[in-house]
Tab-separated table of N, CA and C in Angstrom:
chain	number	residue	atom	x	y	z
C	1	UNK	N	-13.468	14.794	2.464
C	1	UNK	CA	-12.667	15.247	1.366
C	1	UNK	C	-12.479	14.056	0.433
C	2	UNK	N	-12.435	14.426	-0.654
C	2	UNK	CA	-12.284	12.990	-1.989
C	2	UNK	C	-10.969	13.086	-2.765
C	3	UNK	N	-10.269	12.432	-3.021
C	3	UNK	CA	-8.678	12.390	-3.658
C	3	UNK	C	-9.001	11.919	-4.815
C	4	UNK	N	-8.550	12.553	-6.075
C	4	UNK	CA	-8.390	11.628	-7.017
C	4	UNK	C	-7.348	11.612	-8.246
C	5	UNK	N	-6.674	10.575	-8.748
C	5	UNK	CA	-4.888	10.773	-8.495
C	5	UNK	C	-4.867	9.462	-10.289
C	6	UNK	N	-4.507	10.491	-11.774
C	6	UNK	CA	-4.436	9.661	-12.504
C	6	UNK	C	-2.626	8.987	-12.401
C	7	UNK	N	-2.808	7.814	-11.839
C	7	UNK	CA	-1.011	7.834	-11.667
C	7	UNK	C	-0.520	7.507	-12.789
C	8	UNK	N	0.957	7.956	-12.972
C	8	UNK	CA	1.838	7.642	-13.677
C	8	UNK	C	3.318	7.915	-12.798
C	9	UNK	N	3.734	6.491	-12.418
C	9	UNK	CA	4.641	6.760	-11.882
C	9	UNK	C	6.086	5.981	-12.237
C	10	UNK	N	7.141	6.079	-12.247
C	10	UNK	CA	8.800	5.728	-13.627
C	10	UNK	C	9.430	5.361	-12.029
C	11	UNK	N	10.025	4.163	-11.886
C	11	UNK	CA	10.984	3.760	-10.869
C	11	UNK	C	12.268	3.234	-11.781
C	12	UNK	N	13.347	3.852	-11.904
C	12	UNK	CA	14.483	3.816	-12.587
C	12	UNK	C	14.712	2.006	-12.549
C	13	UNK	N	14.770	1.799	-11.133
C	13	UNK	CA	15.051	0.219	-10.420
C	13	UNK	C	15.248	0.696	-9.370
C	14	UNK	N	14.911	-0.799	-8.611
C	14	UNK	CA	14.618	-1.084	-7.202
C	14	UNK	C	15.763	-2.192	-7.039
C	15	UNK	N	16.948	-1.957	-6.044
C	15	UNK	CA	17.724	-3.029	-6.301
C	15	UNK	C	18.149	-3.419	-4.666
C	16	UNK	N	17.983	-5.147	-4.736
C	16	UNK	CA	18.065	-5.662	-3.294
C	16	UNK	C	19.741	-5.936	-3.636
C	17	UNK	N	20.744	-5.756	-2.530
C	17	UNK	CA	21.893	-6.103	-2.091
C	17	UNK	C	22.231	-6.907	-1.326
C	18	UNK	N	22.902	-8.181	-1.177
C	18	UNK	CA	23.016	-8.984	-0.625
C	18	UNK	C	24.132	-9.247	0.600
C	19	UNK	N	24.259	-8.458	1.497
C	19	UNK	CA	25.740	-7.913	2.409
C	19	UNK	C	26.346	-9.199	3.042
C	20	UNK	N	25.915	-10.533	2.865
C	20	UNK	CA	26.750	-11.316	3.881
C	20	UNK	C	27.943	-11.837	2.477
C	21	UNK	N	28.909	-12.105	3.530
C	21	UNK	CA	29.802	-12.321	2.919
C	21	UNK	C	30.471	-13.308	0.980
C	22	UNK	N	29.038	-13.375	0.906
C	22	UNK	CA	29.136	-14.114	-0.753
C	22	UNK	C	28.471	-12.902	-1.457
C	23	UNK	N	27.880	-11.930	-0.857
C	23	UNK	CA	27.803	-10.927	-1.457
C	23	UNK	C	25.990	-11.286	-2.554
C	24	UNK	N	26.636	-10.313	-3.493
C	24	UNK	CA	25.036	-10.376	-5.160
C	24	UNK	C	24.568	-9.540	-4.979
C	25	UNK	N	23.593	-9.214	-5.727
C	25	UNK	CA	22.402	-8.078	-5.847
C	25	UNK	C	21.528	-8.913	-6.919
C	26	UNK	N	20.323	-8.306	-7.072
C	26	UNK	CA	18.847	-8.520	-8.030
C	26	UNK	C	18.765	-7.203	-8.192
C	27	UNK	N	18.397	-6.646	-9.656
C	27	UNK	CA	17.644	-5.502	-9.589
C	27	UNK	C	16.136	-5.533	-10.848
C	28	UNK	N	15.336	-5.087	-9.791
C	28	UNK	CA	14.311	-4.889	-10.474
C	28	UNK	C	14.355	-3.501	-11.757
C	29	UNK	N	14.265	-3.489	-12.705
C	29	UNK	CA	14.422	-2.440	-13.270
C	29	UNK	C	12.934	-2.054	-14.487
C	30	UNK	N	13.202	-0.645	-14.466
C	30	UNK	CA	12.030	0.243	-15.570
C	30	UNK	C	10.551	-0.055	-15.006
C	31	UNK	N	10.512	0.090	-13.451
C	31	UNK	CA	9.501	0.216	-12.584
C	31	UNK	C	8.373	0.664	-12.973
C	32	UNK	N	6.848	0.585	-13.546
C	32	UNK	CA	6.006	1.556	-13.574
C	32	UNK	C	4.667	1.807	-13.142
C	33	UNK	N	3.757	2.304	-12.234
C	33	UNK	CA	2.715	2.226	-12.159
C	33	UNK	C	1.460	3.394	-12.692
C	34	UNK	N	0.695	2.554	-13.255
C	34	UNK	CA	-0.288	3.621	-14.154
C	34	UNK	C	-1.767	3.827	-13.240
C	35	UNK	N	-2.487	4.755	-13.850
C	35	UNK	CA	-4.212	3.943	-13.596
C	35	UNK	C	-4.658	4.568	-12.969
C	36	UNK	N	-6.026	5.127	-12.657
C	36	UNK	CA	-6.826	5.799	-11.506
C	36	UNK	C	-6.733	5.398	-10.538
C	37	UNK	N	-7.073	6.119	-9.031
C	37	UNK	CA	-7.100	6.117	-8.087
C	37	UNK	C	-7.792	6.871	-7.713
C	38	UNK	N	-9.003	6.599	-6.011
C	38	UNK	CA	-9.869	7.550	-6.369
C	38	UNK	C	-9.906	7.101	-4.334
C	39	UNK	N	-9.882	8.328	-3.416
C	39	UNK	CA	-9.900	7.821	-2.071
C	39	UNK	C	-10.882	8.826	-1.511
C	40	UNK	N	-11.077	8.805	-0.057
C	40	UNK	CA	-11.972	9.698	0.728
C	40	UNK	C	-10.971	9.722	2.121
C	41	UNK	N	-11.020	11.093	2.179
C	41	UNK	CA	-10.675	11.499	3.287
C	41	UNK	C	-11.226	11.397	4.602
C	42	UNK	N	-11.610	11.475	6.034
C	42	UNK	CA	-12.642	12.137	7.165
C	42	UNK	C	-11.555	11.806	8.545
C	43	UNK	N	-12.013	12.370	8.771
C	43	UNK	CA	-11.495	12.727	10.651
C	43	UNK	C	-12.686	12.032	11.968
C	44	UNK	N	-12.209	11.246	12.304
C	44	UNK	CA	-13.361	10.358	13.140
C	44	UNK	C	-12.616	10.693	14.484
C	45	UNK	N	-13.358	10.614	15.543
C	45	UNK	CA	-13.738	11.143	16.761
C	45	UNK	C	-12.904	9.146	17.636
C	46	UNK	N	-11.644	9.353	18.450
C	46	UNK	CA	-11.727	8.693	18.798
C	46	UNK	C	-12.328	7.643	19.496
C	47	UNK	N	-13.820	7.800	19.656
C	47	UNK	CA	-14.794	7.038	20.046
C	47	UNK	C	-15.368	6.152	18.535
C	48	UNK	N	-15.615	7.334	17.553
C	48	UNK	CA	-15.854	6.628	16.550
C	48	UNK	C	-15.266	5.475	15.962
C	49	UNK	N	-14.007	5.882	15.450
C	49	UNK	CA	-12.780	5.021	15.226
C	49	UNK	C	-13.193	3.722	16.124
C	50	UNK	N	-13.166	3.818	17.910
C	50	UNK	CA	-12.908	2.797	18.108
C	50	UNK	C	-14.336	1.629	17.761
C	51	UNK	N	-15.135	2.269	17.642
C	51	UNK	CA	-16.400	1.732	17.369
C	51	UNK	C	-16.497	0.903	16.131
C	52	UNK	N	-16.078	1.626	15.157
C	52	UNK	CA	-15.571	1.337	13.886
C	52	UNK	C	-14.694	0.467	13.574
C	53	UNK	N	-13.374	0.702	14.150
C	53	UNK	CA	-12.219	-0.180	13.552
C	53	UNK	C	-11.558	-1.069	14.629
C	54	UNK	N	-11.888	-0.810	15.443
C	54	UNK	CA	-11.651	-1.433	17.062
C	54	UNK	C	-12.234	-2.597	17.439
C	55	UNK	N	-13.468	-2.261	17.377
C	55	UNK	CA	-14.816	-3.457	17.940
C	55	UNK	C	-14.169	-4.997	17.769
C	56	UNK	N	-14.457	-5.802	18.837
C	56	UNK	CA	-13.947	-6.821	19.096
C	56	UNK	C	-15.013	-7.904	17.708
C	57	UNK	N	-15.252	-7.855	16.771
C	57	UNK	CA	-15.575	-8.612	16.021
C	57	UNK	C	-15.051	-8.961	14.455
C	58	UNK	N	-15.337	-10.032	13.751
C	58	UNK	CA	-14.346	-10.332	12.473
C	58	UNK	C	-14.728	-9.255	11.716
C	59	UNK	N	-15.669	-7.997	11.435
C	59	UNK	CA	-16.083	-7.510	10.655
C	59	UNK	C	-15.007	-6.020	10.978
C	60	UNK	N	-14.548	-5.999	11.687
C	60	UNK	CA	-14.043	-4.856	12.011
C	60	UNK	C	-12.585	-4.785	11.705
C	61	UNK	N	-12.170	-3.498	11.766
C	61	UNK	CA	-10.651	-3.684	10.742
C	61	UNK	C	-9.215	-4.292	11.520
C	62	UNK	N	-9.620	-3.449	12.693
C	62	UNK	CA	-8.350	-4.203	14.034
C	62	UNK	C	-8.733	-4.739	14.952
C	63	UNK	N	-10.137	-5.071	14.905
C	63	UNK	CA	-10.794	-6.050	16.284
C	63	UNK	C	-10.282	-6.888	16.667
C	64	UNK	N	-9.445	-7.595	15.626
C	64	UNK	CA	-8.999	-9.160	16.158
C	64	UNK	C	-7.573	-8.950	16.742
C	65	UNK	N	-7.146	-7.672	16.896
C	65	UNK	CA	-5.701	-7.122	17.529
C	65	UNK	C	-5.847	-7.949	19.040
C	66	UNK	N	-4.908	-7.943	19.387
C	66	UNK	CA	-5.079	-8.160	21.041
C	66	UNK	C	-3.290	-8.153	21.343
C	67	UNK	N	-3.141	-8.560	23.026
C	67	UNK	CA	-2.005	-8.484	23.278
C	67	UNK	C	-1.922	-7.463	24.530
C	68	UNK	N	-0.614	-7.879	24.916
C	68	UNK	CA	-0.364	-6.494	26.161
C	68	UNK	C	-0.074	-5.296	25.755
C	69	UNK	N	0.339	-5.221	24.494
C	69	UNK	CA	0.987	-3.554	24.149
C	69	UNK	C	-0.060	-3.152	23.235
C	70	UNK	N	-1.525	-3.354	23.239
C	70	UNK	CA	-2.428	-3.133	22.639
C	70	UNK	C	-3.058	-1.933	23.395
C	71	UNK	N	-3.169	-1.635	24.608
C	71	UNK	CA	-3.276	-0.161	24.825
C	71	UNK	C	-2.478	0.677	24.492
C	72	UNK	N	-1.297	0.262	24.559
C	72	UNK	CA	-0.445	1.642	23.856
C	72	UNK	C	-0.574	1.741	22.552
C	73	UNK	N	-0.905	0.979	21.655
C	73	UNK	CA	-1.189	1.508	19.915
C	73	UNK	C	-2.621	2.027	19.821
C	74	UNK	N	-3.314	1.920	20.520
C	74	UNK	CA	-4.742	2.535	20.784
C	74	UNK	C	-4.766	3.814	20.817
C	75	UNK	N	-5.415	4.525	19.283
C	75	UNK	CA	-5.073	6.602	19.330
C	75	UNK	C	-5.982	6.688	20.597
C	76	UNK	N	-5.703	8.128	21.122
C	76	UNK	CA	-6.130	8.665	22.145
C	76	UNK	C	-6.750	9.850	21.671
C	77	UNK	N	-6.881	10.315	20.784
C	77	UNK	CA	-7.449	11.201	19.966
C	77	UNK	C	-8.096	11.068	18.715
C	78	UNK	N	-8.103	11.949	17.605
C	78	UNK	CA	-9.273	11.896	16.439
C	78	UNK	C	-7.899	11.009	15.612
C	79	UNK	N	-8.330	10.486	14.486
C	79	UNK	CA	-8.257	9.790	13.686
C	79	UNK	C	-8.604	9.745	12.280
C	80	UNK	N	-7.778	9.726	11.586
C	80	UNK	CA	-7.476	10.247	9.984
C	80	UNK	C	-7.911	8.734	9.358
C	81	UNK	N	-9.164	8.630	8.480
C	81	UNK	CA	-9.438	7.386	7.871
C	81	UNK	C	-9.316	7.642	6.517
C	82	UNK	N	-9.085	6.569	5.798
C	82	UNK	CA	-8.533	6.759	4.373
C	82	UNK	C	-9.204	5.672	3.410
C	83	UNK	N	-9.860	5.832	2.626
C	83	UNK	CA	-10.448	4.772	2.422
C	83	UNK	C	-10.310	4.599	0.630
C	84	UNK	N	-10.674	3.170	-0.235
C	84	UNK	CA	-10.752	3.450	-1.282
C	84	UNK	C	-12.005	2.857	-1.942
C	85	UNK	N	-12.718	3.713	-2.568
C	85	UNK	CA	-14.195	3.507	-2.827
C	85	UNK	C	-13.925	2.503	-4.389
C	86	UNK	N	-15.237	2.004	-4.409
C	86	UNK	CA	-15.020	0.940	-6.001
C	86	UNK	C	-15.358	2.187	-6.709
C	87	UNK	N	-14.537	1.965	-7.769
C	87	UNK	CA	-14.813	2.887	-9.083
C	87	UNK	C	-14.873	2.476	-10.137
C	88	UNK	N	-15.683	3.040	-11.337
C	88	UNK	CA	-15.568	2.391	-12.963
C	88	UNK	C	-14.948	2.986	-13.538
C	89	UNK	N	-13.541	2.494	-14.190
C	89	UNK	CA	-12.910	3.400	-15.159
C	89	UNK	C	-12.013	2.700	-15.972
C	90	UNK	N	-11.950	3.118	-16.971
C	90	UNK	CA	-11.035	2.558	-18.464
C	90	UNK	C	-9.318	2.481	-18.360
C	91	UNK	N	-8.940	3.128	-16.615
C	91	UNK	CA	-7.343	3.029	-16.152
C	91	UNK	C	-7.373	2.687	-15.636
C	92	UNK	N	-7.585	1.357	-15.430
C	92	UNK	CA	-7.051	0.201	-13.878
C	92	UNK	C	-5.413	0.484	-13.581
C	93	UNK	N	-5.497	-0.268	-12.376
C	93	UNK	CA	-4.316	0.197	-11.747
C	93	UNK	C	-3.439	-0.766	-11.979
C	94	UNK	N	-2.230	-0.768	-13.201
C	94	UNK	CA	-0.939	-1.722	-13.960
C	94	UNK	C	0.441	-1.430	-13.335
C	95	UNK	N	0.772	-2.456	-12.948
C	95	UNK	CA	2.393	-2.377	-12.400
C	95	UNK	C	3.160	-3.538	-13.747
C	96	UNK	N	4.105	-2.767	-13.849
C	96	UNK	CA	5.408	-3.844	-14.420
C	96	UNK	C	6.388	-3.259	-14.446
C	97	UNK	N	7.445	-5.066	-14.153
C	97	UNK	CA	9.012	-4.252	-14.388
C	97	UNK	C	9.445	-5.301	-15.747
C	98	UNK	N	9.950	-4.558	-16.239
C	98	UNK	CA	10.828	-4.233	-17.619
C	98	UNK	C	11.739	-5.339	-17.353
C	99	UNK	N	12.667	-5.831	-16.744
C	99	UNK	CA	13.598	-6.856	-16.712
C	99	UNK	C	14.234	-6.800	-14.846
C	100	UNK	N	14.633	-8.460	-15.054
C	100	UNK	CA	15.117	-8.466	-13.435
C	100	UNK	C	16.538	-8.967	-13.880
C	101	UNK	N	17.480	-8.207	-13.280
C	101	UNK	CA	19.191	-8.917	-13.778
C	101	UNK	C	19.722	-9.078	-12.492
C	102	UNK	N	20.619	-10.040	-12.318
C	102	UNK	CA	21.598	-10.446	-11.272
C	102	UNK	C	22.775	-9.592	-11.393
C	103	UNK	N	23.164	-9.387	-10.640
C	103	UNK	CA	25.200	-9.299	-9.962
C	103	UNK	C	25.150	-7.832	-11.242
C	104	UNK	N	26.151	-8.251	-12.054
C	104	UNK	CA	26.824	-6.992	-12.997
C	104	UNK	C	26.461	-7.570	-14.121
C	105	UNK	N	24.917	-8.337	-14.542
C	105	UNK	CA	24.762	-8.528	-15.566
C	105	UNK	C	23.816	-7.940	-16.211
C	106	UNK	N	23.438	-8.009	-17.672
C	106	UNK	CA	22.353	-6.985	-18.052
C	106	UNK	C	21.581	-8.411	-18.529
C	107	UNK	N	21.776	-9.610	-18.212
C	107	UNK	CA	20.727	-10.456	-19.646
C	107	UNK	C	19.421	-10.664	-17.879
C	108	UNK	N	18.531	-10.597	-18.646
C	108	UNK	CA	17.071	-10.345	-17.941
C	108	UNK	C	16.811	-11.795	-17.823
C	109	UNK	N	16.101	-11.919	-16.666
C	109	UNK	CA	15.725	-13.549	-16.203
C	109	UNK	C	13.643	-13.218	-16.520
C	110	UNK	N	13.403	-12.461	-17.118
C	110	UNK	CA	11.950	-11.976	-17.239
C	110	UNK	C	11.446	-10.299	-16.683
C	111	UNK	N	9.973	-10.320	-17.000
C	111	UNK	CA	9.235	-9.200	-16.897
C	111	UNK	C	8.604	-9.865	-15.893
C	112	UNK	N	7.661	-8.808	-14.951
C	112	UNK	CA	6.624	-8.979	-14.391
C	112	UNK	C	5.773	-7.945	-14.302
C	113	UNK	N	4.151	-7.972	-14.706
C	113	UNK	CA	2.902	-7.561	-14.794
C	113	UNK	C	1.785	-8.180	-13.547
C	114	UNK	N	1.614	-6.612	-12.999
C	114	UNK	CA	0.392	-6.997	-12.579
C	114	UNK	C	-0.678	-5.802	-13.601
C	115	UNK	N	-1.768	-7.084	-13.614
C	115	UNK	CA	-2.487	-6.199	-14.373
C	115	UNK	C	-3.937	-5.988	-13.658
C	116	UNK	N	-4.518	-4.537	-14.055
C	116	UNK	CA	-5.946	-4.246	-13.231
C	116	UNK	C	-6.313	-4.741	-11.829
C	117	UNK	N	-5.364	-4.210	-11.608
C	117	UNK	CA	-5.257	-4.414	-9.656
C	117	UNK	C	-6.336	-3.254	-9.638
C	118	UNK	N	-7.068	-3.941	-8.374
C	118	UNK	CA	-8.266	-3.265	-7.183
C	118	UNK	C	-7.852	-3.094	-5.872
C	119	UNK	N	-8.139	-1.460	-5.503
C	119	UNK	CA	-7.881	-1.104	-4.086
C	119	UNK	C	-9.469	-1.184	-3.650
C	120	UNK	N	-10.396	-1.005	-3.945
C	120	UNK	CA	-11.493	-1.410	-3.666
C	120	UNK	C	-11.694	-1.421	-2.363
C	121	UNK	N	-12.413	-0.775	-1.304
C	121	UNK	CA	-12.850	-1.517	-0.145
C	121	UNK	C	-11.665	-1.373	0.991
C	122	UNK	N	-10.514	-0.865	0.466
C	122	UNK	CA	-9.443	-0.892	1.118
C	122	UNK	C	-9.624	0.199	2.535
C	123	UNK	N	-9.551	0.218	3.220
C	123	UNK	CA	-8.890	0.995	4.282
C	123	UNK	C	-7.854	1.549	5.106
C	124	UNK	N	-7.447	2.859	5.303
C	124	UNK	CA	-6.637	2.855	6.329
C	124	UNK	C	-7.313	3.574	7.644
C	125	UNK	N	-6.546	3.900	8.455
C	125	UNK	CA	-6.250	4.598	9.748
C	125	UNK	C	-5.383	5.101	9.986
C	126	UNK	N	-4.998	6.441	10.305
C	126	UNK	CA	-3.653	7.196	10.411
C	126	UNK	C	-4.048	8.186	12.116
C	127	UNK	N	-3.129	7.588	13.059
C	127	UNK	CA	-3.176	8.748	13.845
C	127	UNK	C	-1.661	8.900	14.628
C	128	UNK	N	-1.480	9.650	15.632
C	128	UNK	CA	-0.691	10.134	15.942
C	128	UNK	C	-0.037	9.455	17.558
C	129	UNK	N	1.470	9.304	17.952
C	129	UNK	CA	1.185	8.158	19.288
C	129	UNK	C	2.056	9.282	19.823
């Protein structure tokens, strides 16, 4: 299956609170992300998966996992892969926020832009424990 998603997305603000006893806040404010997005769906066969994303080598996505509680995060069944293919298009993917203010103030300490971000190549794995 293929996803493909022109975003436009408005975050009012994102605001961190500071609870120990001197207290503050930061808020990020006028959140936005734009730009194509373009993914693939498939359902892999827990053998596949582990073949795939498992395999004990640097090329592989969780090979280099290890540990004692590494059998228990290991799906036991099929496996939901998510992937994001390179694409050419005139809407790269733009984040910025509009102003960052402290405590109960409105004067802005700056903007921040990211611009023409790449998911490219990206991967996930989604299964069920």
């Amino acid at each position: 299956m293929s996803i493909a998603a022109d975003l436009k997305v408005d975050i009012a603000s994102f605001v961190y609170v500071d609870t120990d006893a001197n207290g503050g806040s930061m808020s990020h404010n006028d959140i936005k992300f734009t730009g194509v997005i373009k993914a693939t769906l498939d359902i892999l066969s827990q053998a596949a998966v582990m073949t795939e994303a498992f395999a004990p080598n640097a090329s592989s996505v969780l090979g280099n996992m290890g540990g004692a509680d590494l059998p228990a995060f290991l799906p036991k069944g099929d496996v939901i892969k998510l992937a994001i293919p390179q694409i050419t298009t005139s809407k790269p993917i733009n984040i910025s926020i509009a102003s960052r203010t402290m405590g109960h103030s409105t004067a802005s300490f700056g903007a921040i832009a990211i611009n023409q971000m790449s998911l490219a190549g990206s991967t996930a794995y989604i299964w069920a424990h």
